[in-house]
C-alpha cells in the first residue's frame, strides 16, 4: 500500500481519501505544497519535531499506513447479521438454564425481572459475545455460528449499540453539527440526506419540534432520546440495539421501536412497562441470575395491548392539557375496557 | 510474573477500572498487586486497601513523574516478586500528555474517558498512541453517538490498539479486560528493557531550583516561542 500512497502528492491523497486529512491535522504543517509527495512529507520531518510529537519516524509511517487500512475497512460491507442465538448457561446457584433462544433481525425481545436479577449480565453477555467465559457460562452465536472473536474489540464491527436511560450530550454542538460528526465517523457519503432523515424522524418521535440549529445541550429529555434513537437507527453500524428502559416522557415509544425494527435491528429491551413488554415478540424472564423462561406474547396479550395503548394515549392527552396550561376537571374519560 | 502499565489523564477512572479488573482476577484466584505513581498526594491506597488489594504508593514530589516512574519500576517489580504476585499493575497519571510509562514487550494500557471530549485522543501523545489496550470509561453518561465518535477518534490516534469500554462503577467490561491481562508476557527482570518512547527533555536552570524570571536566569534546555 505504501508503494502507491507514497508516490501520491498530498493534494491527490486528500482528494482520493478525504479522511486522510484527519491524520495530517495532528501533524505539523511543514509548509509543504500540495504537490509534494506523501513520501517527501514524511522524509523531511525533522528528528526534533518527531521528538515533540512523541513518536519515531518508522512508527509514524506505520501508523499512517495502519490508519489508511483501518479507515478503508470502515467502508467495507459488514457481515449481515440475521440472528443471534443465546445458548443457556446457568443461574447464580449453578442451575442450568436449559434454553436455546434465537432472535431474528427485526424482532423485539423484552427482558423482565427484578432489579439485581441479572438483566444487565444478560445484556453484557450478548455485547461480549460470551463463549462460556462469563459467570453465566452462556454462549452466543451469530447467524447460528461461532462468530469471529475479533468483533469483541473492533470499533467498526461493534455488535451492540446501547441506549441507556442517560442520554446526555456533552458536546457543545448544534444538532446538525452533532449528526454530521457522527456520520463522518461512519465514512458515509450522502451525509446531507441521512442528516435530514434523522432530524425529521427525531422530530416526529419527540412531538416537540427542534431545528438543526438547536444546540444538543438544550434539547429536552424527550427530544434527546428521540434524536438518539433516530441517530442509532440510521447511523449506528451495530446490528443489535440494547435498550435499558425508554422513559415515558415526551416520546412516541411505539413509533421509536418500530423505526429500529424497520431498520432490521435486533432490539433487546429491559423494561417493566406493560406497553413496551407486550410490543415485544417474546419476553425473557430472569430470576436469580438465570433465564427462567421465555414467554411468547399471546393473542390475548396483543388484544390487551390495544387497550393499554388507549389508556396510554389518554394519559398523554391529559399531560398535554397540563402542559398547555389547562385544567383537569373531568377524568372520567371513555376508555373502553373490552 | 506479569506486569501491566496503566496510564491515563487524571480523573479518567484508572483506579476504579483497575479495582474492578482485579476483583475479576481475584475470582480466578490470581494474586494481584498495584503500584500507584502520583505527584503530590493520593488517597488511592485507602481505596485499594478497602478491597484487600496490596498497593504501594510512590509520590514524585518535585521530580518529573515519568522520570520517577522509570527510576523505580525495577524495584517495584522486585517488590512484587518478593510478595509472590501473579500480576503487578502500575498506575500513573500522564500529566503532560507527552509522557508515557509504557515499556517495550510489556502490556501497555491507556485509560481515557468519554467526558474529556472528542478532540482529546488527538492531544494525548505516546501514552495513548503506543498502548496495546485503550480502555474508554464513562460511556454510560454520554450518548451512543458520542461513544461511537469518541471510539472512532481513539482508533484514528492508535489504529492498532484493542479498544474496550469499561464502566468503572458497575464493572461492565472489566472481567473481559482481565482476560486480556492474563495473556500478557511474563517479565522476570526489566534490566535491558526499553521504554516505548523517550521522556520529554528537561534540565534547565528552573529544574535546579531557579525561581527568578528573566533572560539572565535561563540556562540549559530552554526553548523560545515564536511570537512574531
XYZ file of C-alpha atoms in Angstrom:
566
model
C 0.000 0.000 0.000
C 2.881 2.344 0.811
C 4.167 1.950 -2.740
C 1.112 3.655 -4.162
C 0.400 6.094 -1.311
C 3.987 7.301 -1.007
C 4.083 8.406 -4.628
C 0.855 10.390 -4.456
C 1.028 14.116 -3.943
C -0.633 15.426 -0.795
C -3.286 17.005 -2.993
C -4.041 13.688 -4.697
C -4.104 11.903 -1.353
C -6.633 14.313 0.138
C -8.891 14.253 -2.895
C -8.855 10.442 -3.176
C -9.079 9.805 0.575
C -10.568 12.908 2.227
C -10.335 11.286 5.668
C -6.532 11.250 5.383
C -6.738 14.909 6.382
C -7.722 13.781 9.872
C -4.341 12.104 10.204
C -2.390 15.078 8.935
C -4.327 17.518 11.091
C -2.416 16.346 14.155
C 0.944 16.629 12.372
C 2.893 19.845 11.931
C 2.152 21.836 8.835
C 5.545 21.710 7.228
C 4.645 24.356 4.679
C 4.700 21.717 2.024
C 2.867 22.487 -1.144
C 0.075 20.165 -2.212
C 2.397 18.991 -4.981
C 4.844 17.420 -2.586
C 4.614 13.642 -2.397
C 3.477 11.834 0.711
C 6.867 10.125 0.986
C 8.626 13.509 0.842
C 6.354 14.904 3.532
C 7.385 12.190 5.965
C 11.059 12.341 4.900
C 11.533 15.998 5.741
C 10.000 15.893 9.239
C 12.929 16.673 11.484
C 14.026 14.466 14.344
C 13.255 17.250 16.848
C 9.717 17.575 15.550
C 9.198 13.837 15.922
C 10.515 14.062 19.478
C 7.988 16.793 20.187
C 5.214 14.690 18.729
C 6.232 11.755 20.840
C 6.698 9.290 18.001
C 9.510 7.748 15.970
C 9.731 8.100 12.178
C 9.082 4.441 11.399
C 6.241 4.310 13.913
C 4.681 7.386 12.359
C 4.828 5.796 8.916
C 3.454 2.524 10.249
C 0.646 4.385 11.955
C -0.172 6.264 8.794
C -0.459 3.033 6.806
C -2.453 1.325 9.526
C -4.703 4.372 9.719
C -5.389 4.252 5.991
C -6.036 0.499 6.043
C -8.376 0.787 9.028
C -10.314 3.673 7.539
C -10.776 1.744 4.276
C -12.070 -1.187 6.297
C -14.776 1.010 7.762
C -16.250 1.379 4.316
C -16.407 -2.351 3.722
C -19.736 -4.036 4.000
C -20.343 -5.654 7.295
C -21.365 -9.259 7.647
C -25.113 -9.097 7.680
C -26.484 -10.251 10.987
C -29.711 -12.161 10.581
C -29.934 -13.684 14.009
C -28.339 -14.142 17.382
C -28.722 -17.276 19.433
C -28.441 -17.470 23.205
C -27.381 -20.910 24.439
C -28.213 -21.229 28.122
C -25.624 -21.462 30.865
C -26.576 -21.478 34.498
C -28.036 -19.206 37.171
C -26.314 -17.977 40.341
C -26.759 -21.354 42.055
C -25.412 -23.274 39.092
C -28.859 -24.472 37.997
C -28.812 -24.954 34.201
C -30.884 -22.589 32.087
C -31.859 -25.234 29.527
C -32.651 -22.749 26.843
C -31.764 -22.087 23.245
C -33.253 -18.842 22.001
C -32.764 -17.436 18.516
C -33.687 -13.824 17.866
C -34.100 -12.659 14.261
C -33.294 -9.246 12.805
C -36.355 -7.014 13.086
C -37.524 -8.726 16.253
C -38.085 -7.135 19.660
C -37.349 -9.194 22.746
C -38.027 -7.790 26.196
C -36.195 -8.729 29.327
C -38.114 -8.687 32.596
C -37.039 -9.444 36.138
C -36.488 -7.687 39.461
C -33.586 -5.295 39.995
C -30.387 -7.233 40.531
C -31.778 -10.399 38.944
C -29.213 -10.431 36.158
C -30.753 -8.450 33.296
C -27.601 -6.374 32.826
C -25.468 -9.514 32.869
C -27.517 -10.942 30.003
C -27.092 -7.722 28.032
C -23.350 -7.797 28.820
C -23.074 -11.448 27.693
C -24.569 -10.509 24.351
C -22.337 -7.458 23.985
C -19.242 -9.538 24.748
C -20.439 -12.463 22.588
C -19.889 -14.729 25.586
C -18.380 -18.137 24.858
C -18.881 -19.900 28.178
C -16.285 -17.462 29.527
C -18.502 -15.278 31.707
C -20.002 -16.079 35.131
C -23.224 -17.318 33.485
C -21.488 -19.795 31.143
C -23.749 -18.667 28.323
C -22.755 -18.982 24.716
C -23.803 -16.543 21.998
C -23.947 -17.463 18.311
C -24.235 -15.053 15.389
C -26.204 -16.278 12.354
C -26.248 -19.682 14.014
C -22.468 -19.891 14.028
C -19.495 -19.161 16.186
C -18.572 -15.552 15.365
C -15.170 -14.114 14.561
C -13.998 -13.192 18.035
C -12.284 -10.060 16.730
C -15.667 -8.359 16.890
C -15.154 -8.095 20.651
C -12.546 -5.389 20.235
C -13.341 -3.903 16.918
C -14.705 -0.403 16.784
C -16.060 -0.787 13.268
C -17.803 -4.104 13.782
C -19.174 -3.453 17.204
C -22.234 -5.640 17.579
C -24.162 -3.684 20.115
C -25.378 -0.126 20.424
C -26.562 0.674 23.909
C -29.279 3.188 24.644
C -29.229 3.776 28.364
C -31.525 5.940 30.421
C -28.848 8.571 30.487
C -28.821 10.182 27.124
C -26.863 13.290 27.881
C -24.939 15.215 25.349
C -21.700 16.763 26.460
C -20.574 18.203 23.154
C -21.218 21.850 22.610
C -22.604 21.455 19.101
C -25.812 22.055 17.212
C -27.971 19.078 16.233
C -26.745 19.484 12.665
C -23.058 19.522 13.597
C -23.543 16.652 16.003
C -25.170 14.347 13.457
C -22.610 15.353 10.803
C -19.790 14.427 13.127
C -21.285 11.014 13.713
C -21.931 10.464 10.003
C -18.351 11.444 9.169
C -17.038 8.884 11.618
C -19.015 6.295 9.646
C -17.291 7.338 6.413
C -20.616 7.954 4.713
C -21.017 9.913 1.534
C -24.653 11.020 1.473
C -24.350 12.817 4.791
C -26.837 15.613 3.998
C -29.592 13.201 3.101
C -29.128 10.972 6.149
C -28.930 14.030 8.370
C -32.283 15.362 7.215
C -33.890 11.922 7.688
C -32.592 11.718 11.243
C -33.710 15.190 12.233
C -37.152 14.754 10.664
C -37.636 11.382 12.319
C -36.476 12.626 15.711
C -38.953 15.496 15.493
C -41.709 13.049 14.666
C -40.815 10.893 17.675
C -40.446 13.793 20.075
C -43.544 15.727 19.181
C -41.882 18.907 20.386
C -40.102 20.486 17.451
C -36.447 21.421 17.295
C -34.361 22.644 14.385
C -30.938 21.657 13.030
C -29.551 24.801 14.673
C -30.688 23.834 18.166
C -27.696 23.101 20.416
C -27.837 19.471 21.541
C -27.291 20.548 25.134
C -30.550 22.490 25.130
C -32.718 19.611 23.892
C -35.341 18.409 26.355
C -35.158 14.878 27.755
C -37.703 13.621 25.245
C -36.017 15.367 22.328
C -32.613 13.941 23.301
C -33.971 10.422 23.472
C -35.777 10.849 20.171
C -32.639 12.167 18.492
C -30.569 9.338 19.919
C -32.969 6.660 18.745
C -33.220 8.148 15.246
C -29.431 8.524 15.132
C -28.938 4.902 16.217
C -31.432 3.648 13.625
C -29.796 5.469 10.723
C -26.155 5.831 11.714
C -25.089 3.141 14.121
C -23.345 0.243 12.424
C -24.263 -2.057 15.280
C -26.965 -4.560 14.320
C -28.125 -5.135 17.885
C -29.650 -2.368 19.994
C -29.830 -2.821 23.743
C -32.297 -0.519 25.423
C -32.359 -0.067 29.137
C -35.961 1.136 29.539
C -37.228 4.031 27.445
C -38.818 6.525 29.768
C -42.327 7.549 29.044
C -41.762 11.276 28.929
C -42.149 13.091 25.676
C -41.503 10.365 23.145
C -43.641 8.166 20.947
C -42.156 4.910 22.117
C -44.075 2.561 19.874
C -43.080 4.544 16.823
C -39.464 4.624 18.077
C -39.306 0.853 18.390
C -40.923 0.425 15.002
C -38.206 2.593 13.456
C -35.486 0.363 14.891
C -37.060 -2.868 13.704
C -37.801 -1.366 10.283
C -34.042 -0.864 10.038
C -33.695 -4.609 10.716
C -32.101 -4.108 14.098
C -32.375 -6.768 16.748
C -33.904 -4.948 19.696
C -33.385 -6.192 23.246
C -35.092 -4.113 25.861
C -35.080 -4.330 29.623
C -38.451 -2.970 30.678
C -41.290 -3.278 33.141
C -43.618 -1.109 31.138
C -46.568 -3.256 30.058
C -46.956 -1.493 26.715
C -43.344 -1.989 25.756
C -43.206 -5.503 27.166
C -46.244 -6.567 25.119
C -44.888 -4.907 21.994
C -42.112 -7.469 22.022
C -42.481 -10.740 20.204
C -41.159 -12.582 23.222
C -40.032 -11.789 26.708
C -37.238 -13.324 28.680
C -37.916 -13.757 32.391
C -34.799 -13.526 34.546
C -34.641 -14.951 38.059
C -31.625 -15.410 40.294
C -29.181 -14.597 37.513
C -30.613 -17.098 35.069
C -33.205 -17.173 32.302
C -36.145 -18.933 33.972
C -38.455 -18.946 30.948
C -39.252 -17.324 27.627
C -42.849 -16.226 27.077
C -44.244 -15.627 23.621
C -46.629 -12.714 23.529
C -50.086 -14.331 23.275
C -53.054 -13.304 21.136
C -54.937 -12.188 24.237
C -51.947 -10.095 25.332
C -51.855 -8.406 21.959
C -55.525 -7.543 22.310
C -54.798 -6.125 25.743
C -52.043 -4.072 24.210
C -54.686 -2.215 22.213
C -56.498 -1.278 25.416
C -53.292 -0.379 27.195
C -52.348 1.845 24.293
C -55.672 3.654 24.579
C -55.066 4.260 28.278
C -51.591 5.481 27.455
C -52.918 7.867 24.838
C -55.397 9.209 27.341
C -52.565 9.807 29.777
C -50.638 11.597 27.061
C -53.673 13.723 26.252
C -54.070 14.689 29.907
C -50.391 15.553 30.049
C -50.876 17.737 27.000
C -53.732 19.568 28.710
C -51.445 20.204 31.689
C -48.631 21.393 29.505
C -50.789 23.888 27.694
C -51.982 25.334 30.984
C -55.403 23.696 31.038
C -57.294 22.207 33.963
C -58.055 18.565 34.531
C -61.533 18.601 35.954
C -63.003 15.723 34.062
C -61.069 12.484 34.240
C -63.986 10.140 33.643
C -62.867 9.535 30.138
C -64.351 6.988 27.868
C -61.772 4.230 27.776
C -63.428 1.110 26.508
C -62.129 -1.753 28.529
C -63.061 -4.711 26.390
C 5.157 -12.706 36.966
C 3.236 -10.434 34.639
C 3.465 -6.657 34.519
C 0.902 -4.232 33.110
C 1.460 -0.477 32.857
C -1.696 1.591 33.074
C -1.609 5.310 32.312
C -4.156 7.982 31.621
C -5.133 11.569 32.319
C -6.154 12.472 35.891
C -9.744 11.522 36.785
C -10.200 9.277 33.751
C -11.167 6.465 36.121
C -7.921 4.466 36.217
C -8.214 3.427 39.862
C -11.881 2.386 39.612
C -11.216 0.365 36.480
C -8.128 -1.312 37.966
C -10.051 -2.262 41.105
C -12.846 -3.821 39.035
C -10.346 -5.732 36.903
C -8.509 -7.014 39.959
C -11.777 -8.138 41.574
C -12.493 -10.205 38.465
C -8.962 -11.671 38.530
C -9.225 -12.444 42.241
C -12.305 -14.544 41.449
C -9.879 -16.700 39.495
C -7.556 -16.897 42.500
C -4.874 -14.680 41.000
C -2.788 -12.548 43.342
C -2.534 -9.016 42.018
C -0.565 -6.063 43.412
C -0.638 -2.400 42.473
C 1.914 0.399 42.482
C 0.385 3.833 42.181
C 2.618 6.628 40.916
C 1.445 10.112 41.677
C 2.855 13.592 42.198
C 1.695 15.350 45.320
C -0.750 13.202 47.180
C -3.168 10.393 46.647
C -5.871 8.705 48.669
C -5.913 5.692 46.432
C -4.068 3.457 48.859
C -7.136 3.532 51.078
C -9.334 2.576 48.131
C -7.109 -0.386 47.296
C -6.774 -1.468 50.921
C -10.533 -1.429 51.383
C -10.726 -4.015 48.656
C -7.942 -6.062 50.188
C -5.536 -5.265 47.360
C -1.881 -4.846 48.254
C -0.725 -1.472 46.990
C 2.342 0.753 47.242
C 2.328 4.480 46.616
C 5.148 6.444 45.024
C 4.999 10.234 45.128
C 7.336 12.002 42.741
C 7.163 15.385 44.504
C 9.344 17.831 42.605
C 10.679 15.255 40.125
C 9.138 14.719 36.688
C 6.623 11.911 37.363
C 7.675 9.697 34.495
C 11.379 10.044 35.286
C 10.385 9.000 38.770
C 8.492 6.028 37.329
C 11.350 4.744 35.229
C 13.874 5.085 38.075
C 11.688 2.976 40.340
C 9.940 0.438 38.183
C 12.641 -2.219 38.543
C 12.419 -2.056 42.352
C 8.641 -2.239 42.138
C 8.920 -5.424 40.126
C 11.274 -6.852 42.769
C 8.742 -5.948 45.480
C 6.031 -7.750 43.550
C 8.233 -10.813 43.084
C 9.049 -10.910 46.778
C 5.326 -10.859 47.530
C 4.733 -13.638 45.002
C 2.156 -11.749 42.996
C 0.925 -13.303 39.776
C 0.419 -9.867 38.295
C 1.653 -6.355 39.051
C -0.276 -3.364 37.759
C 1.347 0.063 37.795
C -0.866 3.106 37.639
C 0.363 6.539 36.630
C -1.202 9.797 35.539
C 0.070 11.116 32.253
C 0.263 14.675 33.353
C 1.821 16.441 30.400
C 0.291 14.216 27.681
C 3.789 13.802 26.250
C 4.734 11.310 28.965
C 4.324 7.599 28.706
C 5.383 4.894 31.151
C 4.977 2.146 28.557
C 7.763 -0.403 28.179
C 8.531 -2.434 25.069
C 7.241 -6.016 25.343
C 5.191 -5.167 28.424
C 1.430 -4.885 28.040
C 0.513 -1.194 27.969
C -2.899 0.234 28.786
C -4.251 3.754 28.397
C -7.436 4.777 30.207
C -9.301 7.709 28.745
C -12.827 8.929 29.372
C -15.694 9.974 27.149
C -16.219 13.178 29.093
C -12.814 14.525 28.128
C -14.180 15.489 24.714
C -13.805 14.138 21.202
C -10.626 16.059 20.446
C -8.717 14.584 23.371
C -7.486 11.438 21.591
C -5.561 13.688 19.214
C -3.971 15.632 22.041
C -2.693 12.710 24.071
C 0.737 11.523 22.981
C 2.601 8.212 23.294
C 0.656 7.156 26.375
C -2.336 6.620 24.067
C -0.632 6.074 20.736
C 1.675 3.309 21.958
C -0.832 1.495 24.160
C -1.822 -2.105 23.398
C -5.225 -1.701 25.029
C -7.233 1.506 25.252
C -9.936 1.458 27.892
C -12.673 4.029 27.422
C -14.659 4.924 30.536
C -17.751 6.916 31.458
C -19.631 5.603 28.428
C -22.787 5.320 30.473
C -23.163 9.047 30.854
C -22.845 10.112 27.239
C -24.999 9.376 24.236
C -24.446 6.355 21.988
C -23.405 8.667 19.147
C -20.755 10.382 21.262
C -19.430 6.999 22.360
C -19.110 5.965 18.731
C -17.423 9.189 17.629
C -15.026 9.059 20.578
C -14.052 5.439 19.893
C -13.522 6.342 16.246
C -11.166 9.160 17.224
C -9.241 6.813 19.503
C -8.973 4.371 16.622
C -7.587 7.164 14.450
C -4.960 8.022 17.064
C -3.983 4.412 17.685
C -5.169 2.141 14.877
C -3.559 -0.986 16.289
C -4.888 -0.922 19.857
C -7.701 -3.058 21.186
C -10.394 -0.664 22.297
C -12.622 -1.702 25.175
C -15.368 0.127 27.024
C -15.335 -0.377 30.770
C -17.749 1.008 33.323
C -15.779 1.827 36.475
C -18.900 1.787 38.653
C -20.704 -1.369 37.571
C -17.561 -3.086 36.321
C -19.092 -3.944 32.942
C -16.215 -4.866 30.636
C -13.663 -5.240 33.455
C -13.804 -9.011 33.501
C -13.077 -9.048 29.794
C -10.019 -6.807 30.187
C -8.830 -9.136 32.955
C -8.832 -11.956 30.404
C -6.603 -9.870 28.134
C -4.229 -9.127 31.014
C -3.806 -12.861 31.538
C -2.383 -13.168 28.020
C 0.466 -10.717 28.657
C 4.032 -11.964 28.514
C 5.853 -12.847 31.681
C 8.622 -10.498 32.875
C 11.356 -11.635 35.265
C 13.588 -8.579 35.205
C 13.370 -5.230 33.453
C 17.106 -4.788 33.025
C 17.847 -4.123 29.337
C 14.178 -3.457 28.596
C 13.447 -0.180 26.819
C 10.761 2.406 27.252
C 8.465 2.512 24.247
C 9.235 6.185 23.906
C 11.722 8.697 25.290
C 10.807 11.057 28.120
C 10.457 14.807 27.496
C 13.802 16.594 27.670
C 14.492 18.874 30.627
C 17.439 20.088 32.712
C 17.297 23.862 32.647
C 18.053 26.321 35.419
C 14.473 26.012 36.679
C 14.914 22.268 37.142
C 17.703 23.128 39.539
C 15.603 25.374 41.697
C 15.840 28.738 39.959
C 12.723 30.824 40.581
C 13.644 34.224 39.164
C 12.214 35.208 35.790
C 14.319 36.821 33.070
C 16.736 36.137 30.255
C 19.740 36.129 32.574
C 18.377 33.314 34.679
C 17.508 30.926 31.860
C 20.138 28.300 31.235
C 20.273 24.776 29.839
C 17.488 23.283 27.782
C 15.444 26.384 27.020
C 13.055 26.819 24.147
C 11.592 30.075 22.902
C 8.170 30.639 21.396
C 7.768 32.284 18.053
C 5.695 35.376 18.801
C 6.457 37.258 15.626
